[in-house]
PDB file of C-alpha atoms in Angstrom:
ATOM      1  CA  MET A   1       0.000   0.000   0.000  1.00  0.00           C
ATOM      2  CA  ARG A   2       2.871   2.380   0.797  1.00  0.00           C
ATOM      3  CA  VAL A   3       4.239   2.033  -2.749  1.00  0.00           C
ATOM      4  CA  VAL A   4       0.850   2.957  -4.194  1.00  0.00           C
ATOM      5  CA  ILE A   5       0.507   5.997  -1.930  1.00  0.00           C
ATOM      6  CA  ASP A   6       3.990   7.210  -2.789  1.00  0.00           C
ATOM      7  CA  GLN A   7       2.985   7.306  -6.443  1.00  0.00           C
ATOM      8  CA  VAL A   8       0.120   9.767  -5.955  1.00  0.00           C
ATOM      9  CA  SER A   9       0.476  13.535  -5.821  1.00  0.00           C
ATOM     10  CA  GLN A  10       0.625  15.537  -2.605  1.00  0.00           C
ATOM     11  CA  ARG A  11      -2.891  16.829  -3.250  1.00  0.00           C
ATOM     12  CA  GLN A  12      -4.147  13.282  -3.681  1.00  0.00           C
ATOM     13  CA  GLN A  13      -2.454  12.252  -0.437  1.00  0.00           C
ATOM     14  CA  ASP A  14      -4.198  15.163   1.295  1.00  0.00           C
ATOM     15  CA  ILE A  15      -7.520  14.077  -0.228  1.00  0.00           C
ATOM     16  CA  LEU A  16      -6.923  10.547   1.019  1.00  0.00           C
ATOM     17  CA  ALA A  17      -6.158  11.840   4.512  1.00  0.00           C
ATOM     18  CA  LEU A  18      -9.393  13.869   4.522  1.00  0.00           C
ATOM     19  CA  ALA A  19     -11.385  10.836   3.376  1.00  0.00           C
ATOM     20  CA  ARG A  20      -9.914   8.717   6.171  1.00  0.00           C
ATOM     21  CA  LEU A  21     -10.713  11.435   8.702  1.00  0.00           C
ATOM     22  CA  HIS A  22     -14.304  12.102   7.610  1.00  0.00           C
ATOM     23  CA  GLY A  23     -15.232   8.868   5.839  1.00  0.00           C
ATOM     24  CA  ARG A  24     -16.334  10.746   2.716  1.00  0.00           C
ATOM     25  CA  VAL A  25     -15.194  13.663   0.545  1.00  0.00           C
ATOM     26  CA  SER A  26     -17.146  15.685  -2.015  1.00  0.00           C
ATOM     27  CA  VAL A  27     -15.959  17.081  -5.345  1.00  0.00           C
ATOM     28  CA  GLU A  28     -17.397  20.516  -4.602  1.00  0.00           C
ATOM     29  CA  GLU A  29     -15.717  20.920  -1.216  1.00  0.00           C
ATOM     30  CA  LEU A  30     -12.371  19.568  -2.420  1.00  0.00           C
ATOM     31  CA  ALA A  31     -12.351  21.925  -5.404  1.00  0.00           C
ATOM     32  CA  ALA A  32     -12.934  24.883  -3.073  1.00  0.00           C
ATOM     33  CA  ARG A  33     -10.379  23.680  -0.531  1.00  0.00           C
ATOM     34  CA  PHE A  34      -7.553  23.157  -3.041  1.00  0.00           C
ATOM     35  CA  GLU A  35      -8.609  26.014  -5.358  1.00  0.00           C
ATOM     36  CA  VAL A  36      -8.766  23.825  -8.453  1.00  0.00           C
ATOM     37  CA  THR A  37     -11.559  22.946 -10.870  1.00  0.00           C
ATOM     38  CA  PRO A  38     -14.067  20.162 -10.169  1.00  0.00           C
ATOM     39  CA  GLN A  39     -12.682  18.377 -13.240  1.00  0.00           C
ATOM     40  CA  THR A  40      -9.236  18.265 -11.619  1.00  0.00           C
ATOM     41  CA  ILE A  41     -10.698  16.820  -8.424  1.00  0.00           C
ATOM     42  CA  ARG A  42     -12.658  14.210 -10.378  1.00  0.00           C
ATOM     43  CA  LYS A  43      -9.399  13.155 -12.066  1.00  0.00           C
ATOM     44  CA  ASP A  44      -7.709  12.895  -8.660  1.00  0.00           C
ATOM     45  CA  LEU A  45     -10.571  10.821  -7.280  1.00  0.00           C
ATOM     46  CA  ASN A  46     -10.628   8.557 -10.304  1.00  0.00           C
ATOM     47  CA  GLU A  47      -6.906   7.882  -9.933  1.00  0.00           C
ATOM     48  CA  LEU A  48      -7.278   7.160  -6.217  1.00  0.00           C
ATOM     49  CA  CYS A  49     -10.143   4.811  -7.020  1.00  0.00           C
ATOM     50  CA  ASP A  50      -8.102   3.103  -9.727  1.00  0.00           C
ATOM     51  CA  SER A  51      -5.475   2.475  -7.014  1.00  0.00           C
ATOM     52  CA  ARG A  52      -8.263   1.063  -4.787  1.00  0.00           C
ATOM     53  CA  LEU A  53      -7.576   3.654  -2.108  1.00  0.00           C
ATOM     54  CA  LEU A  54     -11.038   5.241  -2.460  1.00  0.00           C
ATOM     55  CA  SER A  55     -14.392   4.155  -3.855  1.00  0.00           C
ATOM     56  CA  ARG A  56     -16.314   6.548  -6.103  1.00  0.00           C
ATOM     57  CA  ILE A  57     -19.850   7.554  -5.150  1.00  0.00           C
ATOM     58  CA  HIS A  58     -22.196  10.220  -6.489  1.00  0.00           C
ATOM     59  CA  GLY A  59     -20.640  13.624  -5.852  1.00  0.00           C
ATOM     60  CA  GLY A  60     -17.398  12.381  -4.341  1.00  0.00           C
ATOM     61  CA  ALA A  61     -15.725   9.310  -2.852  1.00  0.00           C
ATOM     62  CA  VAL A  62     -15.478   7.228   0.316  1.00  0.00           C
ATOM     63  CA  VAL A  63     -12.643   5.214   1.808  1.00  0.00           C
ATOM     64  CA  ALA A  64     -12.388   2.035  -0.237  1.00  0.00           C
ATOM     65  CA  SER A  65     -14.353  -0.818   1.284  1.00  0.00           C
ATOM     66  CA  GLY A  66     -13.891  -4.492   0.696  1.00  0.00           C
ATOM     67  CA  VAL A  67     -12.016  -6.099   3.568  1.00  0.00           C
ATOM     68  CA  GLU A  68     -11.838  -3.387   6.256  1.00  0.00           C
ATOM     69  CA  ASN A  69     -14.454  -0.976   7.505  1.00  0.00           C
ATOM     70  CA  VAL A  70     -14.139   2.805   7.746  1.00  0.00           C
ATOM     71  CA  SER A  71     -13.238   3.965  11.271  1.00  0.00           C
ATOM     72  CA  TYR A  72     -16.063   4.331  13.784  1.00  0.00           C
ATOM     73  CA  GLU A  73     -15.576   8.094  14.166  1.00  0.00           C
ATOM     74  CA  ALA A  74     -15.650   8.551  10.397  1.00  0.00           C
ATOM     75  CA  ARG A  75     -18.822   6.450  10.100  1.00  0.00           C
ATOM     76  CA  ARG A  76     -20.504   8.663  12.679  1.00  0.00           C
ATOM     77  CA  LEU A  77     -19.907  11.707  10.475  1.00  0.00           C
ATOM     78  CA  VAL A  78     -21.024  10.180   7.174  1.00  0.00           C
ATOM     79  CA  ALA A  79     -24.725  10.799   6.373  1.00  0.00           C
ATOM     80  CA  HIS A  80     -25.335  11.936   9.945  1.00  0.00           C
ATOM     81  CA  GLY A  81     -28.582  13.781   9.152  1.00  0.00           C
ATOM     82  CA  GLU A  82     -29.895  10.814   7.205  1.00  0.00           C
ATOM     83  CA  LYS A  83     -29.042   8.420  10.034  1.00  0.00           C
ATOM     84  CA  ARG A  84     -30.830  10.641  12.541  1.00  0.00           C
ATOM     85  CA  ALA A  85     -33.990  10.602  10.378  1.00  0.00           C
ATOM     86  CA  ILE A  86     -33.717   6.821   9.945  1.00  0.00           C
ATOM     87  CA  GLY A  87     -33.349   6.369  13.704  1.00  0.00           C
ATOM     88  CA  GLU A  88     -36.458   8.424  14.418  1.00  0.00           C
ATOM     89  CA  ALA A  89     -38.496   6.550  11.793  1.00  0.00           C
ATOM     90  CA  ALA A  90     -37.385   3.155  13.121  1.00  0.00           C
ATOM     91  CA  ALA A  91     -38.175   4.144  16.714  1.00  0.00           C
ATOM     92  CA  ARG A  92     -41.745   4.906  15.644  1.00  0.00           C
ATOM     93  CA  LEU A  93     -42.160   1.263  14.594  1.00  0.00           C
ATOM     94  CA  ILE A  94     -41.465   0.051  18.129  1.00  0.00           C
ATOM     95  CA  PRO A  95     -44.383   0.263  20.584  1.00  0.00           C
ATOM     96  CA  ASN A  96     -44.180   0.788  24.324  1.00  0.00           C
ATOM     97  CA  SER A  97     -43.793  -2.337  26.471  1.00  0.00           C
ATOM     98  CA  ALA A  98     -41.768  -4.147  23.783  1.00  0.00           C
ATOM     99  CA  SER A  99     -38.580  -6.183  24.072  1.00  0.00           C
ATOM    100  CA  LEU A 100     -35.817  -5.642  21.530  1.00  0.00           C
ATOM    101  CA  PHE A 101     -32.237  -6.255  20.518  1.00  0.00           C
ATOM    102  CA  ILE A 102     -30.132  -3.341  19.282  1.00  0.00           C
ATOM    103  CA  ASN A 103     -27.014  -4.354  17.381  1.00  0.00           C
ATOM    104  CA  ILE A 104     -23.734  -2.524  16.799  1.00  0.00           C
ATOM    105  CA  GLY A 105     -23.665   0.396  14.359  1.00  0.00           C
ATOM    106  CA  THR A 106     -23.826   4.165  14.128  1.00  0.00           C
ATOM    107  CA  THR A 107     -27.364   4.021  12.678  1.00  0.00           C
ATOM    108  CA  THR A 108     -28.652   1.610  15.325  1.00  0.00           C
ATOM    109  CA  GLU A 109     -27.311   4.080  17.890  1.00  0.00           C
ATOM    110  CA  GLU A 110     -29.572   6.742  16.375  1.00  0.00           C
ATOM    111  CA  VAL A 111     -32.520   4.389  16.914  1.00  0.00           C
ATOM    112  CA  ALA A 112     -31.518   4.083  20.572  1.00  0.00           C
ATOM    113  CA  ARG A 113     -31.275   7.855  20.840  1.00  0.00           C
ATOM    114  CA  ALA A 114     -34.798   8.199  19.451  1.00  0.00           C
ATOM    115  CA  LEU A 115     -36.293   5.732  21.948  1.00  0.00           C
ATOM    116  CA  GLY A 116     -35.957   8.164  24.846  1.00  0.00           C
ATOM    117  CA  ASP A 117     -39.701   8.837  25.146  1.00  0.00           C
ATOM    118  CA  HIS A 118     -40.716   5.174  25.073  1.00  0.00           C
ATOM    119  CA  GLU A 119     -41.944   3.425  28.208  1.00  0.00           C
ATOM    120  CA  ASP A 120     -41.480  -0.075  29.633  1.00  0.00           C
ATOM    121  CA  LEU A 121     -38.960  -1.239  27.047  1.00  0.00           C
ATOM    122  CA  LEU A 122     -36.585  -4.134  27.592  1.00  0.00           C
ATOM    123  CA  VAL A 123     -33.467  -3.428  25.523  1.00  0.00           C
ATOM    124  CA  ILE A 124     -30.753  -6.062  25.051  1.00  0.00           C
ATOM    125  CA  THR A 125     -27.631  -4.866  23.271  1.00  0.00           C
ATOM    126  CA  ASN A 126     -24.076  -5.785  22.379  1.00  0.00           C
ATOM    127  CA  ASN A 127     -23.309  -2.113  21.756  1.00  0.00           C
ATOM    128  CA  LEU A 128     -21.696  -0.190  24.619  1.00  0.00           C
ATOM    129  CA  ASN A 129     -22.587   3.109  22.946  1.00  0.00           C
ATOM    130  CA  VAL A 130     -26.266   2.126  23.035  1.00  0.00           C
ATOM    131  CA  ALA A 131     -25.892   1.160  26.695  1.00  0.00           C
ATOM    132  CA  THR A 132     -24.387   4.582  27.445  1.00  0.00           C
ATOM    133  CA  LEU A 133     -27.312   6.286  25.718  1.00  0.00           C
ATOM    134  CA  LEU A 134     -30.030   4.295  27.493  1.00  0.00           C
ATOM    135  CA  TYR A 135     -28.901   3.218  30.954  1.00  0.00           C
ATOM    136  CA  ARG A 136     -30.159   6.375  32.692  1.00  0.00           C
ATOM    137  CA  HIS A 137     -33.738   6.088  31.399  1.00  0.00           C
ATOM    138  CA  PRO A 138     -35.944   5.197  34.389  1.00  0.00           C
ATOM    139  CA  LYS A 139     -38.699   3.615  32.267  1.00  0.00           C
ATOM    140  CA  MET A 140     -36.385   1.256  30.416  1.00  0.00           C
ATOM    141  CA  SER A 141     -34.734  -2.023  31.402  1.00  0.00           C
ATOM    142  CA  LEU A 142     -31.300  -2.535  29.851  1.00  0.00           C
ATOM    143  CA  ILE A 143     -29.269  -5.733  29.521  1.00  0.00           C
ATOM    144  CA  VAL A 144     -25.769  -5.708  28.020  1.00  0.00           C
ATOM    145  CA  ALA A 145     -24.277  -8.814  26.418  1.00  0.00           C
ATOM    146  CA  GLY A 146     -21.035 -10.106  27.867  1.00  0.00           C
ATOM    147  CA  GLY A 147     -17.872 -10.936  25.987  1.00  0.00           C
ATOM    148  CA  PRO A 148     -14.795  -9.313  24.448  1.00  0.00           C
ATOM    149  CA  VAL A 149     -15.179  -5.619  23.599  1.00  0.00           C
ATOM    150  CA  ARG A 150     -13.896  -4.383  20.240  1.00  0.00           C
ATOM    151  CA  ARG A 151     -11.955  -1.212  21.073  1.00  0.00           C
ATOM    152  CA  ALA A 152     -12.665   0.417  17.714  1.00  0.00           C
ATOM    153  CA  ASP A 153     -16.383   0.933  18.338  1.00  0.00           C
ATOM    154  CA  GLY A 154     -17.526  -0.607  21.625  1.00  0.00           C
ATOM    155  CA  ALA A 155     -19.016  -3.758  20.092  1.00  0.00           C
ATOM    156  CA  VAL A 156     -19.320  -6.819  22.329  1.00  0.00           C
ATOM    157  CA  ILE A 157     -18.528  -9.749  20.033  1.00  0.00           C
ATOM    158  CA  GLY A 158     -17.526 -13.393  20.051  1.00  0.00           C
ATOM    159  CA  SER A 159     -19.001 -16.713  21.171  1.00  0.00           C
ATOM    160  CA  ALA A 160     -19.881 -15.512  24.684  1.00  0.00           C
ATOM    161  CA  ALA A 161     -22.062 -12.756  23.201  1.00  0.00           C
ATOM    162  CA  VAL A 162     -23.707 -15.270  20.844  1.00  0.00           C
ATOM    163  CA  ASP A 163     -24.487 -17.644  23.722  1.00  0.00           C
ATOM    164  CA  PHE A 164     -25.909 -14.744  25.713  1.00  0.00           C
ATOM    165  CA  ILE A 165     -28.190 -13.569  22.887  1.00  0.00           C
ATOM    166  CA  ASN A 166     -29.459 -17.119  22.348  1.00  0.00           C
ATOM    167  CA  GLN A 167     -31.073 -17.072  25.802  1.00  0.00           C
ATOM    168  CA  PHE A 168     -33.727 -14.569  24.647  1.00  0.00           C
ATOM    169  CA  LYS A 169     -36.697 -14.375  22.297  1.00  0.00           C
ATOM    170  CA  VAL A 170     -37.698 -10.728  21.777  1.00  0.00           C
ATOM    171  CA  ASP A 171     -40.305  -8.743  19.861  1.00  0.00           C
ATOM    172  CA  TYR A 172     -37.943  -6.709  17.659  1.00  0.00           C
ATOM    173  CA  ALA A 173     -34.350  -6.721  16.451  1.00  0.00           C
ATOM    174  CA  VAL A 174     -32.755  -3.501  15.224  1.00  0.00           C
ATOM    175  CA  ILE A 175     -29.746  -4.309  13.057  1.00  0.00           C
ATOM    176  CA  GLY A 176     -27.409  -2.486  10.694  1.00  0.00           C
ATOM    177  CA  ALA A 177     -25.243  -3.596   7.787  1.00  0.00           C
ATOM    178  CA  SER A 178     -22.001  -2.296   6.333  1.00  0.00           C
ATOM    179  CA  ALA A 179     -23.113  -2.960   2.763  1.00  0.00           C
ATOM    180  CA  ILE A 180     -26.168  -4.136   0.819  1.00  0.00           C
ATOM    181  CA  ASP A 181     -25.637  -5.997  -2.438  1.00  0.00           C
ATOM    182  CA  GLU A 182     -27.930  -5.510  -5.421  1.00  0.00           C
ATOM    183  CA  ASP A 183     -29.123  -9.120  -4.988  1.00  0.00           C
ATOM    184  CA  GLY A 184     -30.372  -8.297  -1.474  1.00  0.00           C
ATOM    185  CA  THR A 185     -27.464  -9.772   0.479  1.00  0.00           C
ATOM    186  CA  LEU A 186     -26.594  -7.940   3.706  1.00  0.00           C
ATOM    187  CA  LEU A 187     -22.828  -7.744   4.268  1.00  0.00           C
ATOM    188  CA  ASP A 188     -20.329  -6.880   6.995  1.00  0.00           C
ATOM    189  CA  PHE A 189     -16.611  -6.987   7.767  1.00  0.00           C
ATOM    190  CA  ASP A 190     -16.038  -8.891  11.038  1.00  0.00           C
ATOM    191  CA  TYR A 191     -17.127 -12.540  11.200  1.00  0.00           C
ATOM    192  CA  ARG A 192     -17.362 -12.322  15.001  1.00  0.00           C
ATOM    193  CA  GLU A 193     -19.820  -9.434  14.702  1.00  0.00           C
ATOM    194  CA  VAL A 194     -21.754 -11.331  12.029  1.00  0.00           C
ATOM    195  CA  ARG A 195     -22.203 -14.325  14.359  1.00  0.00           C
ATOM    196  CA  VAL A 196     -23.810 -12.047  16.935  1.00  0.00           C
ATOM    197  CA  ALA A 197     -25.969 -10.428  14.251  1.00  0.00           C
ATOM    198  CA  ARG A 198     -27.166 -13.852  13.091  1.00  0.00           C
ATOM    199  CA  ALA A 199     -28.138 -14.785  16.648  1.00  0.00           C
ATOM    200  CA  ILE A 200     -30.023 -11.502  16.983  1.00  0.00           C
ATOM    201  CA  ILE A 201     -31.950 -12.093  13.736  1.00  0.00           C
ATOM    202  CA  GLU A 202     -32.828 -15.670  14.680  1.00  0.00           C
ATOM    203  CA  ASN A 203     -34.100 -14.749  18.154  1.00  0.00           C
ATOM    204  CA  ALA A 204     -36.427 -11.885  17.204  1.00  0.00           C
ATOM    205  CA  ARG A 205     -40.034 -12.042  16.029  1.00  0.00           C
ATOM    206  CA  ARG A 206     -39.599  -8.987  13.784  1.00  0.00           C
ATOM    207  CA  VAL A 207     -36.375  -7.680  12.252  1.00  0.00           C
ATOM    208  CA  ILE A 208     -35.772  -4.013  11.410  1.00  0.00           C
ATOM    209  CA  LEU A 209     -32.800  -3.133   9.187  1.00  0.00           C
ATOM    210  CA  VAL A 210     -31.638   0.476   9.444  1.00  0.00           C
ATOM    211  CA  ALA A 211     -29.237   1.545   6.690  1.00  0.00           C
ATOM    212  CA  ASP A 212     -28.723   4.693   4.616  1.00  0.00           C
ATOM    213  CA  LYS A 213     -28.537   4.585   0.818  1.00  0.00           C
ATOM    214  CA  LEU A 214     -24.727   4.848   0.797  1.00  0.00           C
ATOM    215  CA  LYS A 215     -24.635   1.212   1.971  1.00  0.00           C
ATOM    216  CA  LEU A 216     -25.795   0.294  -1.543  1.00  0.00           C
ATOM    217  CA  GLU A 217     -22.559   1.776  -2.936  1.00  0.00           C
ATOM    218  CA  ARG A 218     -20.228  -0.190  -0.658  1.00  0.00           C
ATOM    219  CA  SER A 219     -19.006  -3.769  -0.485  1.00  0.00           C
ATOM    220  CA  ALA A 220     -17.982  -6.038   2.384  1.00  0.00           C
ATOM    221  CA  PRO A 221     -16.814  -9.667   2.417  1.00  0.00           C
ATOM    222  CA  ILE A 222     -19.024 -11.466   4.968  1.00  0.00           C
ATOM    223  CA  ARG A 223     -22.663 -12.420   4.532  1.00  0.00           C
ATOM    224  CA  VAL A 224     -24.971 -11.401   7.388  1.00  0.00           C
ATOM    225  CA  GLY A 225     -28.247 -12.428   5.794  1.00  0.00           C
ATOM    226  CA  HIS A 226     -30.694 -11.438   3.095  1.00  0.00           C
ATOM    227  CA  LEU A 227     -33.356  -8.804   2.590  1.00  0.00           C
ATOM    228  CA  ARG A 228     -36.069 -11.496   2.610  1.00  0.00           C
ATOM    229  CA  GLU A 229     -35.351 -12.171   6.309  1.00  0.00           C
ATOM    230  CA  LEU A 230     -36.448  -8.652   7.260  1.00  0.00           C
ATOM    231  CA  ASP A 231     -39.815  -7.350   8.336  1.00  0.00           C
ATOM    232  CA  TYR A 232     -38.863  -3.666   7.921  1.00  0.00           C
ATOM    233  CA  PHE A 233     -36.174  -1.855   5.935  1.00  0.00           C
ATOM    234  CA  VAL A 234     -35.783   1.729   7.146  1.00  0.00           C
ATOM    235  CA  THR A 235     -33.591   3.951   4.966  1.00  0.00           C
ATOM    236  CA  ASP A 236     -33.386   7.581   3.886  1.00  0.00           C
ATOM    237  CA  ALA A 237     -34.097   6.672   0.243  1.00  0.00           C
ATOM    238  CA  LEU A 238     -33.937   3.555  -1.912  1.00  0.00           C
ATOM    239  CA  PRO A 239     -32.749   4.346  -5.453  1.00  0.00           C
ATOM    240  CA  SER A 240     -32.494   0.684  -6.468  1.00  0.00           C
ATOM    241  CA  GLY A 241     -35.547  -0.522  -8.356  1.00  0.00           C
ATOM    242  CA  ALA A 242     -34.428  -4.133  -7.962  1.00  0.00           C
ATOM    243  CA  LEU A 243     -34.272  -3.870  -4.178  1.00  0.00           C
ATOM    244  CA  ARG A 244     -37.588  -2.034  -4.094  1.00  0.00           C
ATOM    245  CA  GLU A 245     -39.204  -4.897  -6.037  1.00  0.00           C
ATOM    246  CA  MET A 246     -37.521  -7.398  -3.723  1.00  0.00           C
ATOM    247  CA  CYS A 247     -39.041  -5.686  -0.683  1.00  0.00           C
ATOM    248  CA  ALA A 248     -42.480  -5.949  -2.264  1.00  0.00           C
ATOM    249  CA  GLU A 249     -41.955  -9.586  -3.281  1.00  0.00           C
ATOM    250  CA  HIS A 250     -40.888 -10.675   0.218  1.00  0.00           C
ATOM    251  CA  ARG A 251     -43.388  -8.417   2.032  1.00  0.00           C
ATOM    252  CA  VAL A 252     -40.698  -6.305   3.645  1.00  0.00           C
ATOM    253  CA  ASP A 253     -42.178  -2.984   4.756  1.00  0.00           C
ATOM    254  CA  LEU A 254     -40.015  -0.264   3.200  1.00  0.00           C
ATOM    255  CA  VAL A 255     -39.808   3.003   5.152  1.00  0.00           C
ATOM    256  CA  GLU A 256     -38.016   5.905   3.451  1.00  0.00           C
ATOM    257  CA  ALA A 257     -37.333   8.471   6.146  1.00  0.00           C
ATOM    258  CA  GLY A 258     -35.753  11.147   3.966  1.00  0.00           C
ATOM    259  CA  ALA A 259     -33.460  13.894   5.243  1.00  0.00           C
ATOM    260  CA  GLU A 260     -31.649  16.893   3.911  1.00  0.00           C
ATOM    261  CA  PRO A 261     -28.060  15.908   3.023  1.00  0.00           C
ATOM    262  CA  SER A 262     -25.461  16.897   5.581  1.00  0.00           C
ATOM    263  CA  ALA A 263     -23.584  20.106   4.752  1.00  0.00           C
ATOM    264  CA  HIS A 264     -20.374  18.265   3.846  1.00  0.00           C
ATOM    265  CA  GLU A 265     -22.287  15.861   1.571  1.00  0.00           C
ATOM    266  CA  THR A 266     -23.752  18.210  -1.026  1.00  0.00           C
ATOM    267  CA  PRO A 267     -24.139  16.119  -4.192  1.00  0.00           C
ATOM    268  CA  ASP A 268     -22.375  17.205  -7.358  1.00  0.00           C
ATOM    269  CA  ALA A 269     -24.859  16.513 -10.126  1.00  0.00           C
ATOM    270  CA  ALA A 270     -22.152  16.466 -12.791  1.00  0.00           C
ATOM    271  CA  ALA A 271     -20.144  13.700 -11.107  1.00  0.00           C
TER     272      ALA A 271
END
């Protein structure tokens, strides 16, 4: 990787550093930052993508996915407004006095944040960030899975967490995914996290996937499950006609929350 990076220009190295910091960069903002034309930035991004250092998306690029996820802090910044809207929409699907799993992920954390006004919930999670958000609520019971903690994002993973989850049968599961393939496959990066996610799916009566539309532009190597296993798919928007038809075919309730793009994610229509 070092050899590849050494072959790119200083501006491209700076672009790569910004992408790793924020998770995503836009053509418009980069052109203004470096005082060059959008065409020059597009050329830079295309070259970085050709080197598999970034992945091109509409209006910009993200850190290349495939075998390793973007950092937790960067994921929190990407599509933040969209994730907040998704979290609020998903929370509205969950009634008072319900039991639920909440899995690891920056979008599932937004669901937890939006559950603050609910009453008499039993929440079981392998996400320490969710536990931090919810443990003070007096009208909520919280159970945290045991096992090794992944330092990168506070996920409790591994066989102990799987065994713990398998003790329960709950009303709802709120899960995320790192990528969604056009054939409906849900994908992630860490096989230990996927094992916990599978246990969560299998021990819930209804499954809610929360994922923004950028997940359709990414790839990841490990299969979590398939769209047909869901009861609800909550997203900001679903541009894929094939996935929309798949939701209808498998009776998956599609909820498009919608949100204004975050300020640093203004789309460049010419990209």
